[in-house]
PDB file of C-alpha atoms in Angstrom:
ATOM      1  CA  UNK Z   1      86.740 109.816 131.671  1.00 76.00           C
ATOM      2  CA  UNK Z   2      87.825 106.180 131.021  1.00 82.00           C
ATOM      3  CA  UNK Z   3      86.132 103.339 131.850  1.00 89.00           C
ATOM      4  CA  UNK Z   4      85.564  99.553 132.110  1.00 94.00           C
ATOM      5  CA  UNK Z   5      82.815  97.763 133.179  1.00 95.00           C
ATOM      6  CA  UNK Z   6      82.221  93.919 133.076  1.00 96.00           C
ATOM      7  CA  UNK Z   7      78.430  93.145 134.195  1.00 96.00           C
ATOM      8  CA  UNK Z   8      79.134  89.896 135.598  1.00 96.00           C
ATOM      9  CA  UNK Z   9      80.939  89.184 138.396  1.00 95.00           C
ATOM     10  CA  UNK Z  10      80.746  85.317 137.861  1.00 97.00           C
ATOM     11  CA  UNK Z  11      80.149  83.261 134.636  1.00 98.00           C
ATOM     12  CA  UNK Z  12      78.854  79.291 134.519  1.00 98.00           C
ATOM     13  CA  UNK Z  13      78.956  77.612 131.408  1.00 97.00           C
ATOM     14  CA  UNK Z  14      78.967  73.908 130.839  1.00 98.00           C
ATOM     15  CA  UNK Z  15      81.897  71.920 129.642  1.00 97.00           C
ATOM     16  CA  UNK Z  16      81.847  71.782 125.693  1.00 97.00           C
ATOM     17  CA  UNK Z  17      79.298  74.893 125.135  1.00 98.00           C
ATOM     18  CA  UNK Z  18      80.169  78.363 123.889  1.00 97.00           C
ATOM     19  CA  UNK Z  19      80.940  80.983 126.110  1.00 97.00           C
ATOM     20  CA  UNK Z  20      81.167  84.408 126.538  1.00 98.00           C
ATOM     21  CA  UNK Z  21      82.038  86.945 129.001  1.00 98.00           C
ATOM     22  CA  UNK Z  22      81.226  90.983 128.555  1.00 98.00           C
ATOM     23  CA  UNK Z  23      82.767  93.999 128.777  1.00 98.00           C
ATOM     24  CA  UNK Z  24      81.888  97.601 127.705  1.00 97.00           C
ATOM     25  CA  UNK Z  25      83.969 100.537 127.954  1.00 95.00           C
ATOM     26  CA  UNK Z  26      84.281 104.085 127.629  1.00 92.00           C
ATOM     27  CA  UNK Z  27      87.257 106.321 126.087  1.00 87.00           C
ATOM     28  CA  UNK Z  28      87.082 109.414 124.630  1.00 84.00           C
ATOM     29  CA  UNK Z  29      89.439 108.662 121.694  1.00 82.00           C
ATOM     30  CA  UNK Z  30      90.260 105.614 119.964  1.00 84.00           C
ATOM     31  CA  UNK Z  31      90.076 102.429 122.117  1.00 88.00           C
ATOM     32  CA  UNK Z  32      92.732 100.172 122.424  1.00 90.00           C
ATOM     33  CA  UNK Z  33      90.994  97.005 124.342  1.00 94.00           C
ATOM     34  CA  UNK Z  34      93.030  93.773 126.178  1.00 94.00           C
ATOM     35  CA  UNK Z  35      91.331  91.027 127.675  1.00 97.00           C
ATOM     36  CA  UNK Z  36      93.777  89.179 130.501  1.00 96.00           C
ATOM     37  CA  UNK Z  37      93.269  85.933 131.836  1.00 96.00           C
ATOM     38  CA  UNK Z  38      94.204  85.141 135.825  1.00 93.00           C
ATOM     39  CA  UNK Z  39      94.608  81.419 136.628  1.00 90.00           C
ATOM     40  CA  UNK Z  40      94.198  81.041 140.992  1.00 83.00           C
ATOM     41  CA  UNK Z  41      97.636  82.130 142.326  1.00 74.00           C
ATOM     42  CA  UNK Z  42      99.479  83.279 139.492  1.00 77.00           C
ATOM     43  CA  UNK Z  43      99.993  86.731 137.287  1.00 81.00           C
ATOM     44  CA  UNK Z  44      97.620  87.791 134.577  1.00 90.00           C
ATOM     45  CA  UNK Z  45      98.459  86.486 131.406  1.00 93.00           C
ATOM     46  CA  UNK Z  46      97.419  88.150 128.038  1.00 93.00           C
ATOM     47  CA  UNK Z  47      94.624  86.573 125.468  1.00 95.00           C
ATOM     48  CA  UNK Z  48      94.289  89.410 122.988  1.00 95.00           C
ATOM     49  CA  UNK Z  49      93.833  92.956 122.079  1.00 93.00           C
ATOM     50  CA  UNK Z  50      92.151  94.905 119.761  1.00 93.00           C
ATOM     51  CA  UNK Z  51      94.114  97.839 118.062  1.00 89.00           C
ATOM     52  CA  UNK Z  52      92.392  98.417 114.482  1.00 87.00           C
ATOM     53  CA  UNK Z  53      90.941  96.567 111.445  1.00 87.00           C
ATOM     54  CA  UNK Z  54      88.792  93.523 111.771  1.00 90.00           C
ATOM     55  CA  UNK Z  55      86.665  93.539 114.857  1.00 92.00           C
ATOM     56  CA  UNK Z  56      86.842  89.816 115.520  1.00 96.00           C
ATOM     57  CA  UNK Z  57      90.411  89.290 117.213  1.00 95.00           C
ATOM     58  CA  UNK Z  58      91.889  85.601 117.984  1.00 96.00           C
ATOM     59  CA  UNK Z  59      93.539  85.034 120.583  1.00 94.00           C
ATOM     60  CA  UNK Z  60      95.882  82.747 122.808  1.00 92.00           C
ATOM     61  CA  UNK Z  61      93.915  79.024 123.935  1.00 92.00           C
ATOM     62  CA  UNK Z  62      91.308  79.772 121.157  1.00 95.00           C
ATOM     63  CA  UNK Z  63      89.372  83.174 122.527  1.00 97.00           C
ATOM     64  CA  UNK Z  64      88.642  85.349 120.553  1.00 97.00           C
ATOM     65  CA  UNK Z  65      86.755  88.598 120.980  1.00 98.00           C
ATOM     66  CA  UNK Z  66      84.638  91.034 119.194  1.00 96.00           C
ATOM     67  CA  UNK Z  67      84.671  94.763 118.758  1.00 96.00           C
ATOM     68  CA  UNK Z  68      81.634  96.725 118.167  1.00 96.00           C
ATOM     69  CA  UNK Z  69      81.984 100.530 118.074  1.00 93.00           C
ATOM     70  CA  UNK Z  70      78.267 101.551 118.369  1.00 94.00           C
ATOM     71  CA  UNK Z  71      77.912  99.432 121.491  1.00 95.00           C
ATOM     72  CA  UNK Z  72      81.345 100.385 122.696  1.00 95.00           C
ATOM     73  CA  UNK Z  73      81.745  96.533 123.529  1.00 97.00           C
ATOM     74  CA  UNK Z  74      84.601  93.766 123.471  1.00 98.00           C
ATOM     75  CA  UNK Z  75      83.268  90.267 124.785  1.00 98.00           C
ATOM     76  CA  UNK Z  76      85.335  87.641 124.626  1.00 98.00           C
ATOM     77  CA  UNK Z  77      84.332  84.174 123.351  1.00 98.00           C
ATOM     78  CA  UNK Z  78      84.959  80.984 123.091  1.00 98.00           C
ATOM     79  CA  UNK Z  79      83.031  78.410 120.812  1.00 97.00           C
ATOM     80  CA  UNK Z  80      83.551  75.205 123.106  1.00 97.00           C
ATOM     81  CA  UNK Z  81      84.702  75.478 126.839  1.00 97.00           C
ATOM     82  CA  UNK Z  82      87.108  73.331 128.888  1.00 97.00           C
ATOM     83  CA  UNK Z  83      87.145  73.260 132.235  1.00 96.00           C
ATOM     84  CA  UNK Z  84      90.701  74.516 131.953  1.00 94.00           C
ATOM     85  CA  UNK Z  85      89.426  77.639 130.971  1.00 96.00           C
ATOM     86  CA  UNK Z  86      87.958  78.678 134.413  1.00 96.00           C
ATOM     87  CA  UNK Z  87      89.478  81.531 135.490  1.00 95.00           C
ATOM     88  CA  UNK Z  88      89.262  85.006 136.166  1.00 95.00           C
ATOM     89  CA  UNK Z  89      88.875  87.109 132.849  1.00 97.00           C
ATOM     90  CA  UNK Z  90      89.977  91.166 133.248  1.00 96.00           C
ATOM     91  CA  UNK Z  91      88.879  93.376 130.534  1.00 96.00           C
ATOM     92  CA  UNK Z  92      90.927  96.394 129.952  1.00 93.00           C
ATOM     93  CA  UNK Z  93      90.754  99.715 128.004  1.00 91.00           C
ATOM     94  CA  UNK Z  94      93.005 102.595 126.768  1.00 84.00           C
ATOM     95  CA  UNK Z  95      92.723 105.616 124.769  1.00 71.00           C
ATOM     96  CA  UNK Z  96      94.927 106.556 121.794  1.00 67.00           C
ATOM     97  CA  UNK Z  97      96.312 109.412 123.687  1.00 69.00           C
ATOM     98  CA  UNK Z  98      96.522 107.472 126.884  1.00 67.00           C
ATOM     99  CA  UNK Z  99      99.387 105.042 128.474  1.00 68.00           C
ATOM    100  CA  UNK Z 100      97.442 104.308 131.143  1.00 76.00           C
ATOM    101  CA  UNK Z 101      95.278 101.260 131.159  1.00 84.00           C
ATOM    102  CA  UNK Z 102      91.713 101.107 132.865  1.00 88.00           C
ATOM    103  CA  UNK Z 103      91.037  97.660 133.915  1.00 91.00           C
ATOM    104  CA  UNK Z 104      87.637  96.185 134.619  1.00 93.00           C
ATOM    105  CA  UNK Z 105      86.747  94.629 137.899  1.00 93.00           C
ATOM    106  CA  UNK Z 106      86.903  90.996 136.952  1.00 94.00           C
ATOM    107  CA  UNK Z 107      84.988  87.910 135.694  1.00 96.00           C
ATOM    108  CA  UNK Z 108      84.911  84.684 137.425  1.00 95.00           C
ATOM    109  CA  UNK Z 109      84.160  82.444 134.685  1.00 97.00           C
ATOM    110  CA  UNK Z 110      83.568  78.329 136.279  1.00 97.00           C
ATOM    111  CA  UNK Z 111      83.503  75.595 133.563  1.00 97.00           C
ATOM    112  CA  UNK Z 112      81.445  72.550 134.806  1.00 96.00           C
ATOM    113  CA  UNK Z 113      82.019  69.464 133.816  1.00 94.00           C
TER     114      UNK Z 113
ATOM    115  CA  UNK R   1     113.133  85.803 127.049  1.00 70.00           C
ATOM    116  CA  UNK R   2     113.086  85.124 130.888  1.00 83.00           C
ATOM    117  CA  UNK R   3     109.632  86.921 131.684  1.00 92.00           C
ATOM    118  CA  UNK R   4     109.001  89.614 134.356  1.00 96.00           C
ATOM    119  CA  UNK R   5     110.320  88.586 137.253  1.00 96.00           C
ATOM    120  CA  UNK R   6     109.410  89.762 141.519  1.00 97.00           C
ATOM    121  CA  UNK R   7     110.809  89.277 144.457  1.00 97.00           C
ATOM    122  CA  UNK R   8     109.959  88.437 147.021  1.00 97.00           C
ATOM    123  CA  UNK R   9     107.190  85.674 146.254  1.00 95.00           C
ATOM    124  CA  UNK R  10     105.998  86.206 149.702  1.00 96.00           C
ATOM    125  CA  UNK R  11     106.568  88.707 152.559  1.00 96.00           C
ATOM    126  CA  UNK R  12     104.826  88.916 156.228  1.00 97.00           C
ATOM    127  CA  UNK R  13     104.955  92.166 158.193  1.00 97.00           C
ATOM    128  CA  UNK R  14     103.782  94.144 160.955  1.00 97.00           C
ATOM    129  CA  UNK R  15     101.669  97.512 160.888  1.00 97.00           C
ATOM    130  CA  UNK R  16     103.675 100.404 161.109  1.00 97.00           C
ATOM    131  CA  UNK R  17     106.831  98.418 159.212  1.00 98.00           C
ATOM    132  CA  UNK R  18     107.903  99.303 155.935  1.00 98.00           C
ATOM    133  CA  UNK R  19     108.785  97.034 152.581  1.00 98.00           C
ATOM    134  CA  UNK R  20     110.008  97.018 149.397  1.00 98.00           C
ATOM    135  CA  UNK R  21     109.053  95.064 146.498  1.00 98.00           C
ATOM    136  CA  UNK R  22     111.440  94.020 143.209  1.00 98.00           C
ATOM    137  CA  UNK R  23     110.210  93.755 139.970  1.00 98.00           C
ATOM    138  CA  UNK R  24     112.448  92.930 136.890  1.00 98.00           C
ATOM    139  CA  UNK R  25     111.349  93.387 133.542  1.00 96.00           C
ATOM    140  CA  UNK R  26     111.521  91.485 130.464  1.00 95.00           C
ATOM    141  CA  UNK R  27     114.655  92.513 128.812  1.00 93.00           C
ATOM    142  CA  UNK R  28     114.570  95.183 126.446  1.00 90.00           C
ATOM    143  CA  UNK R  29     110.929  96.874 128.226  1.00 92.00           C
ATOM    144  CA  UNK R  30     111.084  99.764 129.311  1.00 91.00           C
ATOM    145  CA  UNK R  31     107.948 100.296 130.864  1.00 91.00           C
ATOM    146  CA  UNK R  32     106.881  98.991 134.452  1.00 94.00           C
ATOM    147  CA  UNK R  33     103.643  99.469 136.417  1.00 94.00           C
ATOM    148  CA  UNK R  34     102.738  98.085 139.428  1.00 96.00           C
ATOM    149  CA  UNK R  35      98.986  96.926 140.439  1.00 95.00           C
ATOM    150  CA  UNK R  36      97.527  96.419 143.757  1.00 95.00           C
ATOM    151  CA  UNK R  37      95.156  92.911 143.791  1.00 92.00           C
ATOM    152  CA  UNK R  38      92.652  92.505 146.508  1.00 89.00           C
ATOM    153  CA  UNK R  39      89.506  90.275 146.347  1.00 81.00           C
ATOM    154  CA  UNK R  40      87.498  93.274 147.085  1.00 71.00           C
ATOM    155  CA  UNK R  41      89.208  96.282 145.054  1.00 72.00           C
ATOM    156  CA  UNK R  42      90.281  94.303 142.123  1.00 79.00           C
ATOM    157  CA  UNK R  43      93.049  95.771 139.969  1.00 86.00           C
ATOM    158  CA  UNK R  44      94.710  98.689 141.652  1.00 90.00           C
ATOM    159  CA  UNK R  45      96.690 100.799 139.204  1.00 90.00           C
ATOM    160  CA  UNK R  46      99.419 102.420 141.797  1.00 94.00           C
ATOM    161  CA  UNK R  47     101.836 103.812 139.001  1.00 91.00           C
ATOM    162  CA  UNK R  48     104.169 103.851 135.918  1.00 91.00           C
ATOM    163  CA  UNK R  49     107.586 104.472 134.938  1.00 93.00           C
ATOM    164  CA  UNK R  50     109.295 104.652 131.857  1.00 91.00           C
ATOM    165  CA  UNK R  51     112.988 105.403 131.535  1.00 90.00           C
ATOM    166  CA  UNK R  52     113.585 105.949 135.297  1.00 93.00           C
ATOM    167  CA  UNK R  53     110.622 108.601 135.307  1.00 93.00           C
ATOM    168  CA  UNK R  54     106.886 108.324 136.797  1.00 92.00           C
ATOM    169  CA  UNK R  55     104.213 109.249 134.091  1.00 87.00           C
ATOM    170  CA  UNK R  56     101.342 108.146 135.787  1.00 85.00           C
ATOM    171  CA  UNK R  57     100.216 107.594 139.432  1.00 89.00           C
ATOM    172  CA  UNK R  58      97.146 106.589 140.884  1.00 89.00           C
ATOM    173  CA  UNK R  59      95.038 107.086 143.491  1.00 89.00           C
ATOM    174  CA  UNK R  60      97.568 105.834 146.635  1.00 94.00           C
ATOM    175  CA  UNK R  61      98.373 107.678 149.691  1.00 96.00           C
ATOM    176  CA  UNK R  62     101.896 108.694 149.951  1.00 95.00           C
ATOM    177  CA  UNK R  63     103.095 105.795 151.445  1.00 97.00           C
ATOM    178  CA  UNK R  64     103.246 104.433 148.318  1.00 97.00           C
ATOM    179  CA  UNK R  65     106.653 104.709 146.352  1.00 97.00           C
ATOM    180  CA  UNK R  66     108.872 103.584 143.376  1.00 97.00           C
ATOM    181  CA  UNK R  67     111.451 103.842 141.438  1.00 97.00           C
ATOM    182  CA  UNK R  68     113.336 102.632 138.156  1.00 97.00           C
ATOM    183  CA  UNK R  69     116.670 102.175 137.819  1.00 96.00           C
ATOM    184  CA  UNK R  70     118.449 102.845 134.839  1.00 95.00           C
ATOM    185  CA  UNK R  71     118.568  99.238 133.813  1.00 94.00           C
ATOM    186  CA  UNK R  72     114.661  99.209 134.383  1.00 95.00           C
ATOM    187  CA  UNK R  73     114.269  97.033 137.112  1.00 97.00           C
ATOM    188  CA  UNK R  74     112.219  98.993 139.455  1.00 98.00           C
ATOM    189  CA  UNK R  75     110.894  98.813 143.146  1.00 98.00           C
ATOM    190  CA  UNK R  76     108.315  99.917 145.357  1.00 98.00           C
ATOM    191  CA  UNK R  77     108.645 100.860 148.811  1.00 98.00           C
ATOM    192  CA  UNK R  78     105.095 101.066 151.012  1.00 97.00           C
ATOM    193  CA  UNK R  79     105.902 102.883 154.473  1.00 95.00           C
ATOM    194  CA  UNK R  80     104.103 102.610 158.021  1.00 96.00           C
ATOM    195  CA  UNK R  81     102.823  99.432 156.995  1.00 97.00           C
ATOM    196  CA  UNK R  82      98.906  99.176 157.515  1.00 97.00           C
ATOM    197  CA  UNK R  83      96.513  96.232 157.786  1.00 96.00           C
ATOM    198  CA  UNK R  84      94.509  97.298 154.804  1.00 94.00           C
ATOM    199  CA  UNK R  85      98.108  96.860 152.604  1.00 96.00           C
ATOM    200  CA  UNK R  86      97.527  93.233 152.895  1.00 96.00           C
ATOM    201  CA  UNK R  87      97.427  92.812 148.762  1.00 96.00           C
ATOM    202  CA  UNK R  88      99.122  90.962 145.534  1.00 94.00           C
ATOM    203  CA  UNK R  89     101.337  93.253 144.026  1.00 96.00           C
ATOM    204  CA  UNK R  90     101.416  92.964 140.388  1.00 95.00           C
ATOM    205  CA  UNK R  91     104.069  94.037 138.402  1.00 96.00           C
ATOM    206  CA  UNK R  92     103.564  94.190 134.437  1.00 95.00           C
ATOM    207  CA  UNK R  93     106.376  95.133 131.472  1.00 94.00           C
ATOM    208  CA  UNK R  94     105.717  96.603 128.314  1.00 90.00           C
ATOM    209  CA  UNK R  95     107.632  97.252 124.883  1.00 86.00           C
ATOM    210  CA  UNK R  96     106.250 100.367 124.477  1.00 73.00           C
ATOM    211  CA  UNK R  97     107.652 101.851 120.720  1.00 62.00           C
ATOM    212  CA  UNK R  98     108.839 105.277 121.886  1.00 58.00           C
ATOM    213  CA  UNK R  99     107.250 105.387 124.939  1.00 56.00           C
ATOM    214  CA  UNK R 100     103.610 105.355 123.476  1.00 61.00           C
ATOM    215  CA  UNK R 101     101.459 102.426 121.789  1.00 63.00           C
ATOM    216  CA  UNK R 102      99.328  99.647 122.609  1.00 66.00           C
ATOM    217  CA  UNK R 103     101.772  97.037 123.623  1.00 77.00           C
ATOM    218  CA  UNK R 104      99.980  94.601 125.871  1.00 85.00           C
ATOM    219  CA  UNK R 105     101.813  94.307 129.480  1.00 90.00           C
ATOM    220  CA  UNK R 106     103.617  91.014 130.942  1.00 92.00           C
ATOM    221  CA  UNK R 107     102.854  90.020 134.078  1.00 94.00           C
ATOM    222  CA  UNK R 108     105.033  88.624 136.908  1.00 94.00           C
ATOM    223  CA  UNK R 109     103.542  86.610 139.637  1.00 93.00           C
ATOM    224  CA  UNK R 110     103.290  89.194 142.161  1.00 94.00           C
ATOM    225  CA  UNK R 111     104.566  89.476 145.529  1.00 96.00           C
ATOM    226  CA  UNK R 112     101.678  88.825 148.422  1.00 95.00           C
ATOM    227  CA  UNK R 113     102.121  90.897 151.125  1.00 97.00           C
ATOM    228  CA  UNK R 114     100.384  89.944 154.591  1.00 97.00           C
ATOM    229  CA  UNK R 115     100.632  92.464 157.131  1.00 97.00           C
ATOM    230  CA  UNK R 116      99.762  91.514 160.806  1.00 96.00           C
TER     231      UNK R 116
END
């Protein structure tokens, strides 16, 4: 079966160090992985995916994220944080042979000034 | 493009009423899911359609309904309203190529439902 996890429910990082938040899945086939960003009271919005090819993906507002096969991971980065950034970061998987996206249960990351 | 678009913003019922919730894709998507939101659930995949048919439902009693019209806007209806349905309700787009393929989803900004 599919799955998602994200260890962290909540991530604090500093204004103006690097940060990342984690997220490990589990498909059978081929993973297609999204990571979604949630600012409070609005929709998600999209940062990046990873389909194929290189495993470091840019993104929108300068994320990126890494793939790594052998530890079926995709944590998203960032090398400096704003406080803009704080959000809440979903993580989300699909298979190859799969339409259906499996979402992780959230990251609340807080920038501090 | 205008982006995925719902209405209503906001809605306030009473148990045992029922509701229905518009969602209206970017143009040209075919796809539509909707997502329940709740602080303590998270991301609630309720289902999908693609040219007017459901692929994919998830785990919701059968209260929970939709539909897609044949100009994909689609709606959900959620019957015999209970307090437990108090949720965002996401709806997301996709360009799928041929049905299939790892388009990301577009998000609108959800409908929150409060039910007294």
């Amino acid at each position: 079966a599919q799955s998602v996890a994200q260890p962290e429910d909540q991530v604090n990082v500093a204004e103006g160090n690097p940060l990342t938040v984690k997220c490990t899945y589990s498909v059978s086939g081929n993973p297609y992985l999204f990571w979604y960003v949630q600012y409070p009271n609005r929709g998600l919005q999209f940062l990046l995916k990873y389909i194929t090819g290189d495993n470091l993906v840019k993104g929108s507002y300068g994320f990126e994220a890494e793939f790594n096969k052998s530890q079926t991971s995709f944590h998203l980065k960032k090398p400096s944080a704003l406080v803009s950034d704080s959000a809440l970061y979903f993580c989300a998987v699909r298979d190859s042979a799969n339409y259906q996206l499996i979402w992780g249960a959230g990251t609340k990351l807080i920038i501090k000034p | 493009k205008a982006g995925v678009t719902q209405t209503p913003r906001y809605l306030i019922k009473t148990r045992g009423q029922q509701v229905t919730l518009s969602c209206s894709p970017i143009s040209g998507h075919r796809s539509v899911s909707w997502y329940q939101q709740t602080p303590g659930q998270g991301l609630q995949f309720l289902f999908e359609y693609f040219s007017e048919t459901q692929r994919n439902k998830g785990n919701f009693p059968g209260r929970f309904s939709g539909r897609q019209f044949s100009n994909s806007r689609s709606e959900m209806n959620v019957s015999t309203l209970e307090l437990g349905d108090s949720a965002l309700y996401l709806c997301a787009s996709s360009n799928l190529q041929n049905g299939q393929g790892p388009n990301e989803q577009f998000f609108g900004p959800g409908t929150r439902l409060t039910v007294l």
